[in-house]
Amino acid sequence: MAAVEVHQFAQCITCHAWSADRSMIAFCPNNNEVHIYRLSQEKWEKVHVLQKHDQIVCGIDWSARSNRIVTASHDRNSYVWNQEGSEWVPTLVILRLNRAALCVQWSPKENKFAVGSGAKTVCICYYEQDNNWWVSKLIRKRHDSSVTSVAWHPNNILLATTSTDGKCRVFSTFIKGVDTRDSKAGSVSDSKFGEQIVQLDLSFSWAFGVKWSPSGNTLAYVGHNSMIYFVDDVGPSPLAQNVAFRDLPLRDVLFVSEKMVIGVGFDCNPMVFAADERGIWSFIRFLGERKSTLSGSRYGSQFSEAFGKLYGQSKLGVNNDGIEASRSRGGVHENCINCIVSLTESASSRKMRFSTSGLDGKVVVWDLENQEDLSGYL
């Protein structure tokens, strides 16, 4: 089995992030706090509790080089936490939001971070040393609904977003005085801040979990209609394809290589998608082990199957015998997986190890090293 570590940290986890050396983990236990645990003598112990937010923390990202933690919350605020001695000290971020912040991510160079919000805007934040705070420039009047996910291109300028208006968009975030003109980036570095590079209207439902491939040549995001979308040559004439699957919708994705993507969501089990030699993407298999479905369930029917699927329950019906089977159906996780994080230091290398967290309060570490049937895609 690909799962190598399973940790029950809380009853429910909203999001999580790792330190650069993977010796510490920060997560939100579905409240307004961020708990930091450290691995000591093969045991995880709580070492810090970050308390500044007033509502649920829905986004955490831990920068690898500068060792800073950024958090975003439904209270419309974001904080950058710096470790000073044995304490984590928050720095104010001026977001200027009138709705909840929903997601956050550091840029590859860690000189900026992006915050998606329920105010239909994206905040691009950068540090202003004279005032010792983080200020933001807003990308506004581009989204028709809440921004659910953000993802930075490796060039540190392009930013992809997904929204509950069903669209995926790519913007330029070039900020004078923060970014530098790069001849390798071509016309991208010449674009103005907030300029929309492309808008993808592939999904007719909510869109989530956008990610770039390690090279930045491919973009992937998911829809709430149990579909995943892959886009090559992002620009005026993108090449797009979609993969529909029969299971429950996904919430987040991760490129483990140029040809393989891991999707996680309501099915409680990571799904593997891969591209063949022609570049055609398809569903390969579930990463976790699955028990065979029971046949002849006493109360099973097509109606109960559809009803259970609607509420993320077992496909076996609503009888008591099917409850435990529904939990084991997704393998290790027992509830929706809402976050997937790479455990590989280099963004350009293959991500053989990654972690997932979900509403069951578990953090699971997965390793693809010994998955022989997937080695051809890595």
Coordinates of C-alpha atoms in Angstrom, one line a residue:
M1 CA 0.0 0.0 0.0
A2 CA 1.2 3.5 -0.8
A3 CA 0.4 5.0 2.6
V4 CA 3.5 4.8 4.8
E5 CA 2.4 7.0 7.8
V6 CA -1.0 7.7 9.3
H7 CA -1.3 10.3 12.1
Q8 CA -4.5 11.1 14.0
F9 CA -3.8 14.7 15.1
A10 CA -7.4 15.9 15.6
Q11 CA -11.1 15.2 15.1
C12 CA -11.1 17.3 11.9
I13 CA -8.4 19.1 9.9
T14 CA -9.1 22.0 7.6
C15 CA -5.6 22.4 6.0
H16 CA -2.0 21.6 6.8
A17 CA 1.6 22.5 5.8
W18 CA 5.1 21.2 6.5
S19 CA 8.4 22.9 7.5
A20 CA 11.3 22.7 5.1
D21 CA 13.0 19.7 6.8
R22 CA 9.6 17.9 7.4
S23 CA 10.3 17.8 11.1
M24 CA 7.3 20.0 12.0
I25 CA 3.7 20.2 10.7
A26 CA 1.2 23.1 11.1
F27 CA -2.5 22.4 10.7
C28 CA -5.9 23.9 11.6
P29 CA -8.1 21.6 13.7
N30 CA -11.3 23.1 12.2
N31 CA -11.2 26.2 14.5
N32 CA -9.5 29.6 14.7
E33 CA -6.1 28.1 15.8
V34 CA -3.1 26.7 14.1
H35 CA -1.3 23.9 15.9
I36 CA 2.3 23.1 15.3
Y37 CA 3.7 19.7 16.1
R38 CA 7.3 18.6 16.1
L39 CA 8.7 15.1 15.6
S40 CA 10.7 14.2 18.6
Q41 CA 12.1 10.7 19.3
E42 CA 9.6 9.2 16.8
K43 CA 6.7 10.9 18.5
W44 CA 4.7 14.0 17.5
E45 CA 4.4 16.6 20.3
K46 CA 2.5 19.9 20.2
V47 CA 5.0 22.7 20.5
H48 CA 3.1 25.9 19.5
V49 CA -0.5 27.1 19.1
L50 CA -0.9 30.2 16.9
Q51 CA -3.8 32.2 18.1
K52 CA -4.7 35.4 16.3
H53 CA -7.6 34.6 14.0
D54 CA -11.3 34.9 15.1
Q55 CA -12.8 32.4 12.8
I56 CA -11.8 29.1 11.0
V57 CA -8.3 29.1 9.4
C58 CA -8.9 27.8 5.9
G59 CA -5.4 28.2 4.4
I60 CA -1.8 27.6 5.6
D61 CA 1.4 27.7 3.7
W62 CA 5.0 27.3 5.1
S63 CA 7.8 28.8 3.1
A64 CA 10.8 26.5 2.7
R65 CA 13.6 29.1 2.5
S66 CA 12.5 31.9 4.7
N67 CA 10.7 29.7 7.3
R68 CA 7.6 31.9 7.4
I69 CA 4.1 30.7 7.9
V70 CA 1.2 32.5 6.2
T71 CA -2.4 31.9 7.3
A72 CA -5.8 32.9 5.9
S73 CA -9.1 32.8 7.7
H74 CA -12.8 33.4 7.3
D75 CA -12.3 36.4 9.6
R76 CA -11.1 38.2 6.4
N77 CA -7.5 38.5 7.8
S78 CA -4.2 37.0 7.0
Y79 CA -1.0 36.9 9.0
V80 CA 2.6 36.1 8.3
W81 CA 4.3 34.3 11.3
N82 CA 8.0 34.7 11.9
Q83 CA 9.9 32.5 14.4
E84 CA 11.8 34.6 16.9
G85 CA 13.5 32.4 19.4
S86 CA 11.0 29.9 20.7
E87 CA 7.9 32.0 19.7
W88 CA 6.0 32.7 16.5
V89 CA 5.3 36.4 16.0
P90 CA 2.5 37.5 13.7
T91 CA 2.9 40.3 11.2
L92 CA -0.1 42.2 9.9
V93 CA -1.3 41.8 6.4
I94 CA -3.4 44.5 4.8
L95 CA -5.9 42.6 2.7
R96 CA -8.8 45.1 2.5
L97 CA -11.4 42.3 2.2
N98 CA -15.1 42.5 3.0
R99 CA -15.6 38.7 2.7
A100 CA -13.8 35.6 4.0
A101 CA -10.3 34.7 2.8
L102 CA -10.5 31.2 1.4
C103 CA -7.0 30.1 0.3
V104 CA -3.4 31.2 0.4
Q105 CA -0.1 30.2 -1.2
W106 CA 3.5 31.5 -1.3
S107 CA 5.1 32.4 -4.6
P108 CA 8.1 30.2 -5.7
K109 CA 10.5 33.0 -4.8
E110 CA 8.7 33.6 -1.5
N111 CA 8.6 37.4 -2.1
K112 CA 4.8 37.4 -2.6
F113 CA 1.8 35.3 -1.7
A114 CA -1.7 35.2 -3.1
V115 CA -5.0 35.1 -1.1
G116 CA -8.2 34.0 -2.7
S117 CA -11.4 35.3 -1.2
G118 CA -15.2 35.2 -1.1
A119 CA -15.2 38.8 -2.2
K120 CA -14.5 37.8 -5.8
T121 CA -11.0 39.2 -5.6
V122 CA -7.4 37.9 -5.3
C123 CA -4.9 39.7 -3.1
I124 CA -1.3 39.7 -4.1
C125 CA 0.7 40.5 -1.0
Y126 CA 4.3 41.7 -0.7
Y127 CA 6.4 43.1 2.2
E128 CA 6.8 46.8 2.8
Q129 CA 9.9 47.1 5.1
D130 CA 9.4 50.8 6.0
N131 CA 6.1 50.0 7.8
N132 CA 6.9 46.4 8.8
W133 CA 3.8 45.0 7.3
W134 CA 2.5 43.2 4.2
V135 CA 0.5 45.2 1.8
S136 CA -1.7 43.9 -1.1
K137 CA -2.7 44.7 -4.6
L138 CA -6.1 43.4 -5.6
I139 CA -7.1 41.6 -8.8
R140 CA -10.8 42.6 -8.8
K141 CA -13.8 42.7 -11.2
R142 CA -12.5 39.5 -12.9
H143 CA -14.3 36.7 -11.0
D144 CA -18.1 36.3 -10.8
S145 CA -18.0 34.4 -7.5
S146 CA -15.7 33.2 -4.7
V147 CA -12.1 32.3 -5.5
T148 CA -11.6 28.8 -4.2
S149 CA -7.9 28.0 -5.1
V150 CA -4.8 29.8 -6.3
A151 CA -1.6 28.3 -7.8
W152 CA 1.7 30.0 -8.8
H153 CA 3.5 29.3 -12.1
P154 CA 7.2 28.5 -11.7
N155 CA 8.1 31.9 -13.2
N156 CA 6.8 33.7 -10.1
I157 CA 4.6 36.0 -12.2
L158 CA 1.6 34.0 -13.6
L159 CA -1.1 33.0 -11.1
A160 CA -3.9 30.5 -11.8
T161 CA -7.3 30.7 -10.0
T162 CA -10.4 28.7 -9.8
S163 CA -13.8 30.0 -8.7
T164 CA -17.3 28.8 -7.9
D165 CA -18.4 30.5 -11.1
G166 CA -17.0 27.4 -12.8
K167 CA -14.0 29.1 -14.5
C168 CA -10.3 28.9 -14.3
R169 CA -8.3 32.0 -15.0
V170 CA -4.6 32.9 -15.4
F171 CA -3.4 36.4 -14.4
S172 CA -0.2 38.4 -14.5
T173 CA 1.0 39.5 -11.0
F174 CA 4.0 41.5 -12.0
I175 CA 4.7 44.2 -9.4
K176 CA 7.3 46.9 -10.1
G177 CA 9.9 47.0 -7.5
V178 CA 9.2 43.4 -6.3
D179 CA 9.6 41.4 -9.6
T180 CA 12.3 41.8 -12.1
R181 CA 12.1 41.7 -15.9
D182 CA 13.2 38.3 -17.1
S183 CA 14.0 37.7 -20.8
K184 CA 13.4 33.9 -20.3
A185 CA 9.7 34.7 -19.3
G186 CA 9.2 36.4 -22.7
S187 CA 6.1 38.5 -23.0
V188 CA 4.8 37.4 -19.6
S189 CA 7.1 39.8 -17.8
D190 CA 5.9 42.6 -20.0
S191 CA 2.3 42.2 -19.0
K192 CA 0.7 44.5 -16.5
F193 CA -0.5 43.6 -13.0
G194 CA -3.9 42.0 -13.1
E195 CA -3.9 41.4 -16.8
Q196 CA -5.9 38.3 -17.6
I197 CA -3.9 35.9 -19.8
V198 CA -6.6 33.3 -20.4
Q199 CA -10.1 32.3 -19.1
L200 CA -11.0 28.7 -19.3
D201 CA -14.8 27.9 -19.5
L202 CA -14.5 24.1 -19.3
S203 CA -16.6 23.4 -16.2
F204 CA -20.3 24.0 -15.7
S205 CA -20.0 23.6 -12.0
W206 CA -17.9 24.9 -9.1
A207 CA -14.1 24.7 -9.8
F208 CA -11.5 23.8 -7.2
G209 CA -7.9 22.7 -6.7
V210 CA -5.8 24.2 -9.5
K211 CA -2.1 23.3 -10.0
W212 CA 0.7 23.8 -12.5
S213 CA 3.0 21.0 -13.6
P214 CA 6.6 21.2 -12.5
S215 CA 7.7 22.7 -15.8
G216 CA 4.7 25.1 -15.9
N217 CA 3.6 23.7 -19.3
T218 CA 0.4 22.0 -18.1
L219 CA -2.4 23.3 -15.9
A220 CA -4.9 21.0 -14.1
Y221 CA -8.0 21.8 -12.1
V222 CA -11.2 20.0 -11.0
G223 CA -14.9 20.6 -11.1
H224 CA -17.7 19.6 -8.7
N225 CA -19.2 17.6 -11.6
S226 CA -16.7 14.7 -11.1
M227 CA -14.4 15.9 -13.8
I228 CA -10.8 16.9 -14.0
Y229 CA -9.4 19.3 -16.7
F230 CA -5.9 19.4 -18.2
V231 CA -4.7 22.4 -20.2
D232 CA -1.5 22.6 -22.3
D233 CA 0.0 25.7 -23.9
V234 CA -1.8 28.1 -21.6
G235 CA -2.3 31.3 -23.6
P236 CA -4.5 32.6 -26.4
S237 CA -4.9 29.1 -28.0
P238 CA -4.8 26.6 -25.2
L239 CA -5.1 22.8 -25.7
A240 CA -7.7 21.4 -23.3
Q241 CA -9.0 18.0 -22.4
N242 CA -11.2 16.6 -19.7
V243 CA -11.5 13.3 -17.9
A244 CA -14.9 12.3 -16.4
F245 CA -15.1 9.6 -13.7
R246 CA -18.0 7.9 -12.0
D247 CA -17.0 8.5 -8.4
L248 CA -17.5 11.5 -6.1
P249 CA -16.0 14.9 -7.0
L250 CA -12.4 16.0 -6.2
R251 CA -11.3 19.0 -4.1
D252 CA -7.6 19.3 -4.8
V253 CA -4.9 18.0 -7.1
L254 CA -1.1 17.6 -7.2
F255 CA 1.3 17.0 -10.1
V256 CA 3.8 14.3 -9.0
S257 CA 5.5 14.4 -12.4
E258 CA 4.8 15.9 -15.9
K259 CA 2.7 12.9 -16.7
M260 CA 1.0 12.0 -13.4
V261 CA -1.6 13.8 -11.2
I262 CA -3.0 12.8 -7.9
G263 CA -6.5 14.0 -7.1
V264 CA -8.2 13.9 -3.7
G265 CA -11.7 14.7 -2.6
F266 CA -15.0 13.3 -1.4
D267 CA -14.2 9.7 -2.3
C268 CA -11.8 9.5 0.7
N269 CA -9.1 7.9 -1.6
P270 CA -6.5 9.5 -3.8
M271 CA -7.1 9.0 -7.5
V272 CA -4.3 8.6 -10.0
F273 CA -4.5 10.2 -13.4
A274 CA -1.8 9.9 -16.0
A275 CA -0.9 10.9 -19.6
D276 CA 0.2 8.3 -22.2
E277 CA 2.8 8.8 -24.9
R278 CA 0.3 10.7 -27.0
G279 CA -0.5 13.1 -24.2
I280 CA -4.0 11.7 -23.6
W281 CA -4.9 11.9 -19.9
S282 CA -7.0 9.1 -18.2
F283 CA -7.9 7.7 -14.8
I284 CA -5.5 4.9 -13.8
R285 CA -6.6 3.7 -10.4
F286 CA -7.2 4.5 -6.7
L287 CA -4.0 4.8 -4.8
G288 CA -5.3 3.3 -1.5
E289 CA -6.5 -0.3 -1.2
R290 CA -10.2 -0.8 -1.5
K291 CA -12.3 -3.6 -0.1
S292 CA -14.6 -5.4 -2.6
T293 CA -18.2 -4.2 -2.5
L294 CA -20.8 -6.4 -0.8
S295 CA -23.3 -8.0 -3.1
G296 CA -26.9 -8.6 -2.3
S297 CA -27.2 -5.9 0.3
R298 CA -30.6 -6.3 2.0
Y299 CA -31.7 -2.7 1.5
G300 CA -29.5 -1.9 -1.5
S301 CA -31.1 -0.4 -4.5
Q302 CA -30.4 2.1 -7.2
F303 CA -32.2 4.8 -5.3
S304 CA -30.3 4.2 -2.1
E305 CA -27.1 4.1 -4.0
A306 CA -27.8 7.5 -5.6
F307 CA -29.0 8.9 -2.4
G308 CA -25.9 7.7 -0.5
K309 CA -23.7 9.1 -3.3
L310 CA -25.3 12.5 -3.0
Y311 CA -24.4 12.7 0.7
G312 CA -20.9 11.1 0.3
Q313 CA -22.1 7.9 2.0
S314 CA -21.7 4.3 1.0
K315 CA -22.8 3.0 -2.4
L316 CA -24.0 -0.1 -0.5
G317 CA -27.2 1.6 0.7
V318 CA -28.2 2.9 4.1
N319 CA -28.3 -0.3 6.1
N320 CA -26.2 -0.6 9.2
D321 CA -24.0 -3.4 7.6
G322 CA -22.8 -0.9 5.1
I323 CA -21.6 1.8 7.4
E324 CA -18.2 0.3 8.3
A325 CA -17.7 -0.8 4.7
S326 CA -18.3 2.8 3.5
R327 CA -15.5 4.0 5.8
S328 CA -13.0 1.4 4.5
R329 CA -14.1 2.1 0.9
G330 CA -11.6 4.9 0.7
G331 CA -8.7 3.1 2.3
V332 CA -6.9 5.1 5.0
H333 CA -9.1 8.2 5.2
E334 CA -12.6 7.9 6.6
N335 CA -13.9 11.3 5.4
C336 CA -13.4 13.8 2.6
I337 CA -9.8 14.7 1.8
N338 CA -9.5 18.4 1.4
C339 CA -5.8 19.1 1.2
I340 CA -2.7 17.5 -0.5
V341 CA 0.8 18.8 0.0
S342 CA 4.1 17.7 -1.7
L343 CA 6.9 16.4 0.5
T344 CA 9.5 17.0 -2.1
E345 CA 11.8 20.0 -1.6
S346 CA 12.5 20.9 -5.2
A347 CA 9.5 22.1 -7.2
S348 CA 11.0 20.8 -10.4
S349 CA 11.7 17.2 -9.3
R350 CA 9.3 14.3 -9.1
K351 CA 7.1 14.3 -6.1
M352 CA 7.4 10.7 -4.9
R353 CA 6.1 11.6 -1.4
F354 CA 3.1 13.7 -0.5
S355 CA 0.7 14.1 2.4
T356 CA -3.1 14.4 2.6
S357 CA -5.4 15.6 5.3
G358 CA -9.1 15.5 5.7
L359 CA -12.2 15.9 7.7
D360 CA -11.4 12.7 9.6
G361 CA -8.6 14.5 11.4
K362 CA -5.9 12.3 9.8
V363 CA -2.6 13.3 8.1
V364 CA -1.5 10.5 5.8
V365 CA 2.0 10.4 4.2
W366 CA 2.0 8.5 0.8
D367 CA 5.1 7.1 -1.0
L368 CA 5.0 6.2 -4.7
E369 CA 8.5 4.6 -4.7
N370 CA 7.3 1.0 -4.7
Q371 CA 4.3 1.4 -7.0
E372 CA 5.6 -0.6 -9.9
D373 CA 2.6 -0.1 -12.1
L374 CA 3.0 3.7 -11.9
S375 CA 6.7 3.8 -12.4
G376 CA 6.3 4.4 -16.2
Y377 CA 4.6 7.7 -15.5
L378 CA 7.1 9.0 -13.0

